[in-house]
Amino acid sequence: MSEGQVKPSNPVVAEAHLVDTFRLEEYQTLYKESITEPDKFWGRLGRELLTWQRDFQTVHAGSFANGDNSWYLEGQLNASYNCVDRHAIKNPDKPAIIYEADEASDGRILTYGELLREVCRTAYVLKQMGVKKGDTVAIYLPMIPEALIAFLACSRIGAVHSVVFAGFSADSLRDRVIDAQSKVVITTDEGKRGGKLIGTKKIVDDALKQCPDITHCLVYKRTGAEIPWTEGRDWWWHEEVEKWPSYIAPEPMNSEDPLFLLYTSGSTGKPKGVMHSTAGYLVGAAATGKYVFDIHDSDKFFCGGDVGWITGHTYVVYAPLLLGVATVVFEGTPAYPDFSRYWDVIAKHEVTQFYVAPTALRLLKRAGDHHVKADMKHLRVLGSVGEPIAAEVWKWYFEIVGKEEAHVIDTYWQTETGCNVITPLAGITPTKPGSASLPFFGIEPAIIDPVSGEEIHGNDVEGVLAFKQPWPSMARTVWGAHKRYMDTYLNVYKGLYFTGDGAGRDHEGYYWIRGRVDDVVNVSGHRLSTAEIEAALIEHHAVAEAAVVGINDELTGQAVNAFVAIKEGNEVTDQLRKDLVLQVRKSIGPFAAPKAIFVVPDLPKTRSGKIMRRILRKILAGEEDQLGDTSTLSDPSVVDKIIETVQASR
Ligand code: WT7
């Protein structure tokens, strides 16, 4: 083994699907097949991992160049059948959902049999509300079992779920409801998180004031709070599901029928409704569940991500349920009632795989090792996702949480990729702290020179990351904007899928993700667009111009810092700064709030009016002596004033 590699320890290896003993060659053989004979490889996995109502005939058709990739053609299947029925038939009493509520005492366990009945009743309710195959349904729910039931009820009748993270503001929810043309929205009276109440229904009501096409709002009673009610539009979940039988046949769906939309931020414009299709996405989720996380029949899988993001879609809902194991649905926060909460949950339910973002690990590491006291002997796999994990956090995860027995896997992927794409396989891949290691099956990475657009071959190279071959779970389009899909992902480097991330490949072919090369910032694993935050700031009447940059932050990975130039006649006060933060919370959501706001007389702009964010980043990093050439600025003197403002705030 080469330097810096951590070999997975024996308990993990013994469980792994690919090997008897630790052998990377098994991966290499299968990987090679997946690249040279993708139809054979993915055809076999498709039949092995999913149950089809009608078998497929064509494994793959289409190309990156044409933007028309499709998988498992002529096949028919249903996502909810694959996630629920086939397990409920075999073993109805097996736990499917372990609901770990904000207060530990409020939790409950749902078996596959119970899940099937709940999904069917809810599917009836949606049908009765007029939802038809192909319609989108907006889901604005916290981390409760009903979120999963809602996902599956949609897919059961062929509706397309469009989940909006329940931390988004009313304005953001409104925009997504309108863009997706949803007519039904599902929510709760309130949410409960970290001992605090969140007025979900109130936010939905605010949003729906400007969504005239919404006909029905289905409300799950979580806390029993007094909430506003619109007769004829709002319906209680518990009252509606009572009216219906506990079985409805799953709708046969074509492989390429859309399964869901999930909005994500890009470098420009409004959030994009990334569309995933049914069969390819499900194969990707099940395949990574099996090979990356090494999920076995009796495992208990705990992904701490929210169902409002792709991590929750694929690894709270689809991967564990497709493989028929129990998934932990955790409503709370890692800090409530104290910093032991995750570890208590893991010990209590004998969790075998745990998956979380480095931002949570940084917080817990800082809180102190004494919180990690629980007996977590069943843990075999510790996953990390969403942002680069620093070597010291990786080591803490491995040594303190995993007791050097669980395998730490740093999984790289995106909303658009559907499932892990560069990642170790638990029990198989020797790992290096900070590297996402090697490509998953079917993924053929290329490091591209961003200037020439040419592929850089060989090892020990740096550039931007692209993929050379289509894979089943890749996003198929941006809802209602296929051209935008092409321009963002497939037309940047012709014939390739462009990730938007910088990456290096080391001397052993291991990949190191460097972060976004566009104007996307990653705060606590949440993907934010600087352009969107700027647009929010400009909505405030006092703001003339705004520039937002992401800077490194010890706790959140990156933090949002905003520079605003205000219109003449407005006074710079603390209140104004507070109002501007509020403006962002209102337009996007609390998680996008700038950590610092600098009010400056003017922004550094080129003569053609382009804001030079590079200069702002340098000033924030305290590198004002390395600003480079500022002579192209239309007014170079603004730089000194900005430096003064930043220094005065320190
Ligand atoms: C962006 C995608 C799908 C996971 C949740 C975020 C960054 C993701 C890693 C990792 C370094 C990572 C990339 C990517 N990212 N995983 N293991 N190491 N960076 O999904 O919101 O679609 O964001 O998250 O920059 O492009 P997302």
XYZ file of C-alpha atoms and ligand atoms in Angstrom:
677
model
C 0.000 0.000 0.000
C 1.231 3.422 -0.796
C 1.670 6.255 1.608
C -1.383 8.013 2.923
C -3.666 5.099 2.223
C -5.902 3.647 4.854
C -6.791 0.042 4.289
C -10.322 -0.905 5.251
C -10.180 -3.017 8.358
C -11.216 -6.627 8.523
C -14.780 -6.392 9.853
C -15.754 -4.315 6.821
C -14.008 -6.533 4.360
C -15.786 -9.609 5.627
C -19.117 -8.063 4.707
C -18.317 -6.626 1.328
C -20.336 -7.758 -1.655
C -17.452 -8.080 -4.043
C -14.825 -9.952 -2.145
C -13.884 -12.653 0.270
C -10.815 -10.788 1.341
C -9.734 -7.262 0.575
C -9.222 -7.088 -3.182
C -9.279 -3.985 -5.307
C -8.924 -6.194 -8.398
C -12.571 -7.190 -8.142
C -13.491 -3.540 -8.514
C -11.066 -3.108 -11.386
C -12.500 -6.052 -13.329
C -16.084 -4.918 -12.929
C -15.143 -1.294 -13.591
C -13.454 -2.262 -16.820
C -16.524 -4.147 -17.955
C -18.756 -1.184 -17.057
C -16.692 1.079 -19.318
C -15.970 -1.218 -22.246
C -19.291 -3.076 -22.269
C -21.728 -0.713 -20.561
C -24.820 -2.324 -22.102
C -23.868 -5.719 -20.787
C -22.923 -4.362 -17.373
C -25.925 -2.099 -16.830
C -28.312 -4.581 -18.415
C -27.268 -7.190 -15.883
C -27.496 -4.753 -12.943
C -30.864 -3.458 -14.106
C -32.354 -6.961 -14.048
C -30.606 -7.940 -10.848
C -31.533 -4.878 -8.797
C -35.044 -3.995 -9.968
C -38.305 -5.805 -10.547
C -39.820 -5.023 -13.931
C -43.429 -5.155 -15.018
C -42.122 -5.493 -18.542
C -38.511 -6.304 -19.357
C -36.413 -3.752 -21.239
C -34.838 -4.459 -24.603
C -32.451 -1.584 -25.266
C -30.090 -0.841 -22.404
C -28.953 2.551 -23.649
C -29.634 4.931 -26.501
C -28.664 8.528 -27.258
C -25.535 10.591 -26.634
C -24.100 13.570 -24.765
C -23.771 15.426 -28.051
C -27.502 15.132 -28.743
C -28.573 15.385 -25.101
C -31.002 12.508 -25.523
C -29.605 9.753 -23.340
C -32.156 7.154 -22.370
C -31.878 3.844 -20.570
C -33.767 0.587 -20.280
C -36.058 1.313 -23.181
C -39.305 -0.591 -23.665
C -39.105 -1.558 -19.987
C -41.886 -0.821 -17.518
C -41.701 -0.652 -13.753
C -42.960 1.260 -10.750
C -40.695 2.920 -8.193
C -42.990 2.409 -5.196
C -43.449 -1.274 -6.078
C -39.691 -1.679 -6.116
C -39.242 0.218 -2.846
C -42.149 -1.283 -0.932
C -44.342 -4.059 -2.338
C -41.683 -6.567 -3.183
C -40.271 -6.374 0.350
C -43.701 -6.229 2.005
C -44.730 -9.412 0.176
C -41.680 -11.260 1.431
C -41.499 -9.881 4.927
C -44.292 -7.477 5.940
C -43.040 -7.175 9.518
C -39.563 -6.031 8.608
C -38.815 -2.447 9.689
C -38.735 -0.047 6.749
C -38.622 3.345 8.441
C -37.043 4.057 11.795
C -38.429 7.455 12.679
C -36.167 9.167 15.161
C -38.170 12.242 16.142
C -36.805 15.534 17.426
C -37.679 14.319 20.931
C -36.393 10.752 21.061
C -39.547 9.593 22.841
C -41.805 10.644 19.916
C -40.295 8.241 17.379
C -41.835 5.126 15.871
C -41.019 2.268 13.524
C -42.970 1.508 10.347
C -42.738 -1.947 8.834
C -42.775 -2.632 5.104
C -46.360 -3.899 5.468
C -47.450 -0.684 7.176
C -45.539 1.428 4.685
C -47.346 -0.272 1.805
C -50.748 0.503 3.327
C -49.838 4.134 4.065
C -48.416 4.674 0.593
C -51.514 3.202 -1.058
C -53.962 5.293 0.981
C -52.024 8.452 0.308
C -51.847 7.574 -3.388
C -55.651 7.374 -3.407
C -55.899 10.760 -1.740
C -53.708 12.330 -4.419
C -55.701 10.646 -7.173
C -58.926 11.891 -5.701
C -57.427 15.414 -5.677
C -57.114 15.117 -9.439
C -53.418 14.228 -9.669
C -52.748 12.286 -12.856
C -49.810 10.420 -14.312
C -47.160 12.972 -15.305
C -48.465 15.737 -13.002
C -46.034 17.270 -10.544
C -46.767 17.387 -6.804
C -44.926 19.822 -4.558
C -43.725 18.362 -1.251
C -42.752 20.787 1.523
C -42.244 18.478 4.465
C -39.786 18.117 7.328
C -37.960 14.865 8.111
C -40.888 12.679 9.102
C -42.032 9.297 7.723
C -44.841 11.033 5.851
C -42.230 12.653 3.606
C -41.192 9.208 2.370
C -44.829 8.140 2.135
C -45.518 11.212 0.014
C -42.598 10.472 -2.351
C -43.794 6.910 -2.817
C -47.490 7.796 -3.109
C -46.590 10.093 -6.017
C -44.520 7.483 -7.790
C -47.211 4.855 -7.220
C -49.653 6.757 -9.435
C -47.026 8.034 -11.848
C -46.955 11.569 -10.475
C -43.654 13.439 -10.431
C -42.559 14.606 -6.986
C -40.998 18.013 -6.696
C -39.630 18.301 -3.200
C -38.793 21.726 -1.846
C -36.484 21.694 1.180
C -38.591 22.877 4.138
C -35.958 25.504 4.986
C -36.706 27.461 1.807
C -38.686 30.675 2.139
C -42.213 31.273 0.867
C -40.816 33.136 -2.159
C -38.582 30.204 -3.124
C -41.419 27.719 -2.652
C -43.691 29.884 -4.800
C -41.140 30.035 -7.616
C -40.719 26.249 -7.611
C -44.454 25.548 -7.479
C -45.007 27.871 -10.432
C -42.072 26.615 -12.488
C -43.085 22.965 -11.994
C -46.781 23.780 -12.590
C -47.753 21.841 -9.469
C -51.428 21.860 -8.518
C -51.126 20.014 -5.222
C -48.780 20.700 -2.328
C -48.146 18.499 0.698
C -46.994 19.977 4.013
C -47.334 19.850 7.829
C -48.980 22.194 10.307
C -45.551 22.783 11.823
C -42.107 21.247 11.872
C -39.995 20.467 14.923
C -36.245 20.664 14.846
C -33.681 21.073 17.581
C -36.455 21.875 20.075
C -37.761 24.693 17.885
C -41.024 24.928 15.991
C -41.109 25.851 12.308
C -44.294 27.316 10.838
C -44.380 25.259 7.652
C -48.084 25.725 6.885
C -47.787 29.471 7.350
C -44.923 29.572 4.873
C -46.949 27.478 2.433
C -49.926 29.825 2.831
C -47.708 32.800 2.043
C -46.341 31.074 -1.024
C -49.755 29.950 -2.262
C -51.098 33.506 -2.261
C -49.259 33.801 -5.542
C -49.889 30.292 -6.875
C -53.373 30.483 -8.342
C -53.136 27.044 -9.931
C -52.857 25.187 -6.632
C -56.136 23.386 -6.062
C -55.292 21.275 -2.997
C -53.034 21.421 0.021
C -52.660 18.211 2.041
C -51.589 18.917 5.625
C -50.090 16.350 7.979
C -50.730 17.162 11.641
C -47.311 17.071 13.287
C -47.732 19.315 16.334
C -51.423 20.182 16.473
C -50.781 23.923 16.402
C -53.485 26.421 15.468
C -52.919 27.180 11.804
C -54.617 29.222 9.119
C -56.990 27.147 6.988
C -58.470 27.696 3.551
C -61.705 25.733 3.268
C -61.969 23.741 0.042
C -58.224 23.925 -0.604
C -56.699 22.558 2.621
C -57.243 18.970 3.723
C -56.022 17.095 6.781
C -53.874 14.106 5.888
C -55.250 11.905 8.714
C -58.858 12.573 7.729
C -58.315 11.940 4.027
C -56.291 8.722 4.225
C -58.983 7.186 6.469
C -61.396 7.208 3.556
C -59.462 4.868 1.301
C -58.543 1.192 1.011
C -55.037 0.066 1.863
C -54.159 -1.228 -1.574
C -53.999 0.395 -4.968
C -52.178 -1.214 -7.906
C -48.930 0.509 -8.920
C -49.077 2.397 -12.214
C -46.794 0.781 -14.826
C -44.308 3.465 -15.866
C -41.998 3.581 -18.837
C -38.326 3.566 -17.904
C -37.810 7.119 -19.121
C -40.938 8.607 -17.505
C -39.908 11.330 -15.038
C -39.672 10.209 -11.412
C -38.929 13.573 -9.853
C -37.799 17.159 -10.171
C -35.363 18.704 -7.741
C -34.450 22.360 -8.001
C -30.826 23.273 -7.668
C -28.783 26.428 -7.995
C -26.496 27.167 -10.861
C -24.124 30.000 -11.565
C -26.731 32.055 -13.357
C -30.425 32.684 -13.398
C -33.217 30.998 -11.505
C -32.846 27.569 -9.887
C -33.111 24.719 -12.351
C -35.635 21.904 -12.035
C -33.296 18.970 -12.520
C -35.318 16.057 -13.882
C -34.564 12.417 -13.132
C -36.221 9.563 -14.947
C -37.518 6.386 -13.372
C -35.447 3.322 -14.270
C -31.972 4.790 -14.673
C -32.168 6.725 -11.439
C -33.407 3.701 -9.496
C -30.627 1.503 -10.875
C -28.048 4.111 -9.836
C -29.505 4.390 -6.331
C -29.673 0.630 -5.812
C -26.250 -0.042 -7.364
C -24.481 2.512 -5.163
C -26.438 1.335 -2.116
C -25.176 -2.146 -2.758
C -21.598 -1.524 -3.859
C -20.632 1.832 -2.321
C -22.350 1.355 1.035
C -22.229 -2.424 1.016
C -25.874 -2.664 2.115
C -26.933 -6.127 3.253
C -30.366 -7.466 4.119
C -30.315 -6.864 7.856
C -28.571 -3.485 7.757
C -29.920 -0.277 9.296
C -28.996 2.663 7.142
C -28.753 6.187 8.566
C -28.278 9.093 6.195
C -28.396 12.399 8.053
C -29.195 14.430 4.916
C -32.590 16.081 4.506
C -35.107 14.679 2.028
C -35.249 18.207 0.599
C -31.855 17.679 -1.072
C -30.577 15.000 -3.417
C -28.685 13.215 -0.630
C -31.975 12.588 1.119
C -33.739 11.549 -2.083
C -31.194 8.918 -2.986
C -29.878 7.774 0.395
C -32.681 8.382 2.898
C -35.417 7.164 0.555
C -34.534 5.264 -2.592
C -31.296 3.314 -2.034
C -32.179 1.727 1.328
C -35.802 1.028 0.404
C -34.916 -0.430 -2.992
C -32.598 -2.818 -1.181
C -35.270 -3.585 1.406
C -33.473 -2.430 4.538
C -34.499 -0.056 7.328
C -33.794 3.627 6.817
C -33.465 6.047 9.712
C -35.516 9.227 9.291
C -33.995 11.732 11.685
C -36.041 14.828 12.364
C -33.653 16.661 14.670
C -30.197 18.182 14.676
C -26.847 16.723 15.746
C -26.722 19.223 18.608
C -30.088 18.531 20.244
C -30.583 17.772 23.064
C -26.784 17.545 23.070
C -23.832 16.714 20.826
C -24.252 12.976 21.427
C -27.493 12.732 19.506
C -26.188 11.094 16.308
C -24.146 8.593 18.300
C -27.107 7.797 20.549
C -29.285 7.148 17.500
C -26.615 4.919 15.975
C -26.226 2.912 19.185
C -29.956 2.657 19.884
C -30.870 1.308 16.449
C -27.657 -0.603 15.785
C -26.975 1.434 12.678
C -24.593 -0.197 10.191
C -24.003 2.677 7.726
C -23.910 6.352 8.638
C -23.751 9.105 6.027
C -23.392 12.809 6.708
C -21.817 16.074 5.494
C -18.428 17.230 6.816
C -20.047 20.387 8.177
C -21.777 18.295 10.872
C -18.541 16.443 11.584
C -16.631 19.692 12.029
C -19.207 20.836 14.556
C -19.094 17.545 16.451
C -15.321 17.320 16.392
C -15.122 20.784 17.868
C -17.672 19.878 20.562
C -15.244 17.320 21.937
C -14.513 13.609 21.808
C -16.244 12.907 25.115
C -19.602 13.232 23.334
C -18.766 10.199 21.218
C -19.384 7.760 23.991
C -22.067 5.500 22.658
C -21.436 1.894 21.799
C -21.565 1.860 18.004
C -20.177 -1.595 17.353
C -22.462 -2.296 14.393
C -21.085 0.577 12.319
C -19.232 -0.663 9.245
C -19.378 2.295 6.899
C -18.987 6.020 7.564
C -19.890 8.136 4.569
C -19.082 11.773 3.889
C -20.801 13.892 1.247
C -21.422 17.340 -0.134
C -18.104 19.132 0.336
C -14.453 18.301 0.622
C -13.577 16.682 3.938
C -10.345 17.978 5.456
C -7.793 15.306 6.355
C -8.018 16.031 10.095
C -11.806 15.704 10.087
C -11.516 12.496 8.051
C -9.096 11.114 10.637
C -11.349 12.094 13.506
C -14.256 10.339 11.808
C -12.140 7.214 11.288
C -10.475 7.095 14.690
C -12.980 8.548 17.130
C -16.310 7.663 15.519
C -15.269 4.534 13.628
C -12.742 3.279 16.220
C -10.509 2.486 13.235
C -12.847 -0.343 12.324
C -15.422 1.298 10.062
C -14.477 2.308 6.551
C -14.648 6.044 5.837
C -15.885 6.736 2.322
C -15.771 10.235 0.861
C -18.461 10.163 -1.826
C -18.483 12.772 -4.579
C -21.610 13.402 -6.635
C -24.225 16.037 -7.500
C -27.965 16.556 -7.785
C -27.475 16.032 -11.511
C -25.564 12.746 -11.243
C -28.341 11.098 -9.211
C -25.989 8.889 -7.216
C -22.343 8.678 -6.103
C -19.968 8.960 -9.051
C -16.467 9.201 -7.591
C -16.262 7.200 -4.410
C -14.579 4.371 -2.615
C -16.492 1.097 -2.348
C -16.887 0.177 1.308
C -14.630 -2.705 2.184
C -12.963 -2.665 -1.213
C -11.183 0.565 -1.977
C -8.121 1.639 -0.006
C -8.747 5.262 0.919
C -6.710 8.418 1.323
C -8.042 11.115 3.669
C -9.408 13.952 1.525
C -9.704 12.025 -1.735
C -12.982 10.725 -3.143
C -10.760 8.020 -4.652
C -11.922 6.220 -7.801
C -14.836 6.385 -10.248
C -17.953 4.308 -9.656
C -18.987 1.777 -12.298
C -19.815 3.334 -15.633
C -18.205 6.677 -14.810
C -15.285 7.597 -17.031
C -13.722 10.780 -15.678
C -11.631 13.196 -17.702
C -9.526 16.068 -16.406
C -9.935 18.958 -18.800
C -7.726 21.974 -19.345
C -10.240 24.779 -18.758
C -8.518 27.077 -21.220
C -8.012 24.824 -24.226
C -10.905 22.493 -23.454
C -8.582 19.558 -24.180
C -8.387 16.461 -22.035
C -5.248 16.190 -19.933
C -4.103 12.585 -19.981
C -1.956 10.753 -17.480
C -1.598 11.086 -13.735
C -0.488 13.930 -11.500
C -2.703 16.411 -13.334
C -5.120 19.215 -12.406
C -8.030 20.726 -14.275
C -11.809 20.653 -14.378
C -13.763 17.447 -14.030
C -15.895 15.994 -16.812
C -17.292 12.567 -17.649
C -16.860 10.872 -21.004
C -19.722 8.356 -20.963
C -23.376 8.605 -20.056
C -24.548 6.640 -16.991
C -28.065 5.481 -16.076
C -28.825 7.913 -13.236
C -27.721 11.119 -14.936
C -30.313 13.934 -15.072
C -32.206 13.922 -18.358
C -33.155 17.564 -18.655
C -33.947 20.789 -16.856
C -37.713 21.043 -16.514
C -39.037 23.166 -19.340
C -35.548 24.310 -20.338
C -33.691 21.665 -22.292
C -31.450 24.256 -23.892
C -30.304 25.389 -20.479
C -29.533 21.756 -19.643
C -27.445 21.461 -22.792
C -25.639 24.731 -22.210
C -24.871 24.015 -18.556
C -23.720 20.410 -18.776
C -23.274 19.122 -22.307
C -22.285 22.010 -24.552
C -19.457 23.346 -22.382
C -17.070 20.665 -23.670
C -18.628 18.957 -26.658
C -19.182 15.253 -26.124
C -18.604 15.444 -22.363
C -20.643 15.986 -19.206
C -19.243 18.983 -17.323
C -19.460 18.834 -13.517
C -18.557 22.441 -12.675
C -15.880 21.214 -10.260
C -12.136 21.480 -10.364
C -10.254 18.260 -9.648
C -6.853 16.668 -9.587
C -5.789 13.102 -10.366
C -2.795 11.985 -8.349
C 0.049 9.644 -9.252
C -2.107 6.617 -8.435
C -5.145 7.768 -10.363
C -7.041 8.911 -7.256
C -9.312 11.939 -7.652
C -9.198 14.989 -5.397
C -12.175 17.329 -5.716
C -11.118 20.969 -5.427
C -14.538 22.648 -5.431
C -16.662 24.623 -7.837
C -15.117 26.585 -10.637
C -18.326 28.569 -11.202
C -20.181 31.024 -8.966
C -21.737 28.334 -6.836
C -20.912 28.428 -3.127
C -21.227 25.530 -0.763
C -22.377 26.510 2.724
C -22.739 23.594 5.127
C -23.183 21.320 2.125
C -25.975 23.530 0.752
C -25.491 24.627 -2.803
C -26.095 28.341 -3.285
C -25.716 30.614 -6.232
C -23.988 33.936 -5.672
C -26.111 35.380 -8.475
C -29.297 34.393 -6.654
C -28.165 35.989 -3.398
C -27.167 39.123 -5.276
C -30.590 39.224 -6.924
C -32.170 38.943 -3.467
C -30.086 41.830 -2.093
C -30.929 44.064 -5.032
C -34.615 43.622 -4.232
C -34.010 45.849 -1.221
C -34.864 49.462 -2.113
C -31.616 50.892 -0.727
C -29.308 48.634 -2.712
C -27.793 49.847 -5.962
C -25.485 46.905 -6.611
C -24.368 43.763 -4.862
C -21.554 41.247 -5.191
C -21.473 38.014 -3.253
C -18.479 35.761 -2.741
C -17.937 32.523 -0.883
C -14.967 32.452 1.473
C -13.504 29.578 3.441
C -15.111 29.060 6.807
C -13.901 26.766 9.532
C -17.355 25.504 10.438
C -19.517 25.774 7.343
C -16.892 25.040 4.673
C -17.714 28.240 2.850
C -19.543 31.308 4.090
C -21.471 33.927 2.146
C -19.989 37.433 2.279
C -21.823 40.246 0.539
C -20.642 43.610 -0.696
C -23.335 46.162 -1.403
C -23.245 49.654 -2.791
C -26.262 51.618 -1.608
C -28.233 54.231 -3.429
C -27.618 57.840 -2.567
C -29.706 59.234 0.258
C -29.643 56.026 2.306
C -27.841 55.872 5.591
C -25.512 53.035 6.481
C -26.743 51.677 9.792
C -26.685 48.363 11.619
C -30.386 48.210 10.939
C -29.754 48.371 7.209
C -27.339 45.461 7.443
C -29.928 43.497 9.412
C -32.593 44.323 6.861
C -30.365 43.065 4.077
C -29.807 39.759 5.859
C -33.569 39.532 6.341
C -34.085 40.204 2.672
C -31.995 37.145 1.758
C -33.744 34.999 4.358
C -37.055 36.043 2.866
C -36.089 35.587 -0.764
C -34.218 32.297 -0.442
C -34.205 30.937 3.093
C -32.387 31.302 6.411
C -29.549 28.984 5.343
C -28.492 31.440 2.607
C -28.142 34.435 4.952
C -24.824 36.262 4.454
C -22.429 35.892 7.351
C -21.055 39.379 6.726
C -22.311 42.371 4.785
C -19.953 45.150 3.768
C -21.499 48.397 2.657
C -19.091 50.049 0.229
C -19.297 53.175 -1.919
C -18.795 51.225 -5.130
C -17.872 47.765 -6.404
C -14.721 46.940 -8.375
C -15.841 46.800 -11.990
C -14.163 46.589 -15.327
C -14.884 49.313 -17.876
C -17.451 47.032 -19.430
C -19.214 46.799 -16.076
C -18.227 43.289 -15.013
C -17.795 42.953 -11.250
C -14.372 41.570 -10.369
C -15.185 39.184 -7.539
C -11.602 37.931 -7.542
C -10.523 41.218 -5.969
C -13.167 40.954 -3.269
C -12.059 37.412 -2.446
C -8.445 38.507 -2.123
C -9.337 41.389 0.173
C -11.385 39.102 2.410
C -8.521 36.638 2.558
C -6.245 39.451 3.768
C -4.210 39.231 0.576
C -4.651 42.831 -0.497
C -0.991 42.877 -1.498
C -1.739 40.225 -4.159
C -4.590 41.860 -6.024
C -2.891 41.575 -9.372
C -3.629 43.999 -12.136
C -6.275 46.524 -11.080
C -5.644 48.920 -13.934
C -8.517 47.450 -15.940
C -10.946 48.707 -13.304
C -13.078 51.626 -14.347
C -12.226 53.278 -10.999
C -9.184 51.666 -9.303
C -9.614 53.918 -6.246
C -12.638 51.905 -5.052
C -10.261 49.134 -4.040
C -8.724 51.159 -1.190
C -12.131 52.114 0.112
C -13.202 48.466 0.134
C -10.019 47.459 1.961
C -10.746 50.150 4.558
C -14.313 48.942 5.064
C -13.254 45.338 5.482
C -10.427 46.196 7.866
C -12.648 48.479 9.931
C -15.063 45.592 10.484
C -12.361 43.364 11.983
C -21.612 19.825 -5.427
C -22.965 19.225 -5.695
C -24.753 15.182 -3.982
C -24.210 15.474 -2.709
C -24.813 16.660 -2.030
C -24.551 17.963 -2.721
C -19.807 19.348 -4.026
C -20.343 16.974 -3.379
C -18.428 16.278 -2.619
C -17.296 15.608 -2.077
C -16.046 17.548 -2.480
C -18.274 17.607 -3.052
C -19.304 19.541 -5.443
C -20.530 19.244 -6.282
N -19.495 18.014 -3.518
N -19.723 15.925 -2.830
N -17.361 14.350 -1.613
N -16.130 16.283 -2.040
N -17.087 18.245 -2.984
O -25.228 17.972 -3.945
O -26.168 20.284 -3.948
O -25.929 18.990 -6.088
O -23.916 19.881 -4.892
O -21.229 19.532 -4.085
O -18.915 20.872 -5.608
O -20.504 19.833 -7.568
P -25.386 19.313 -4.749
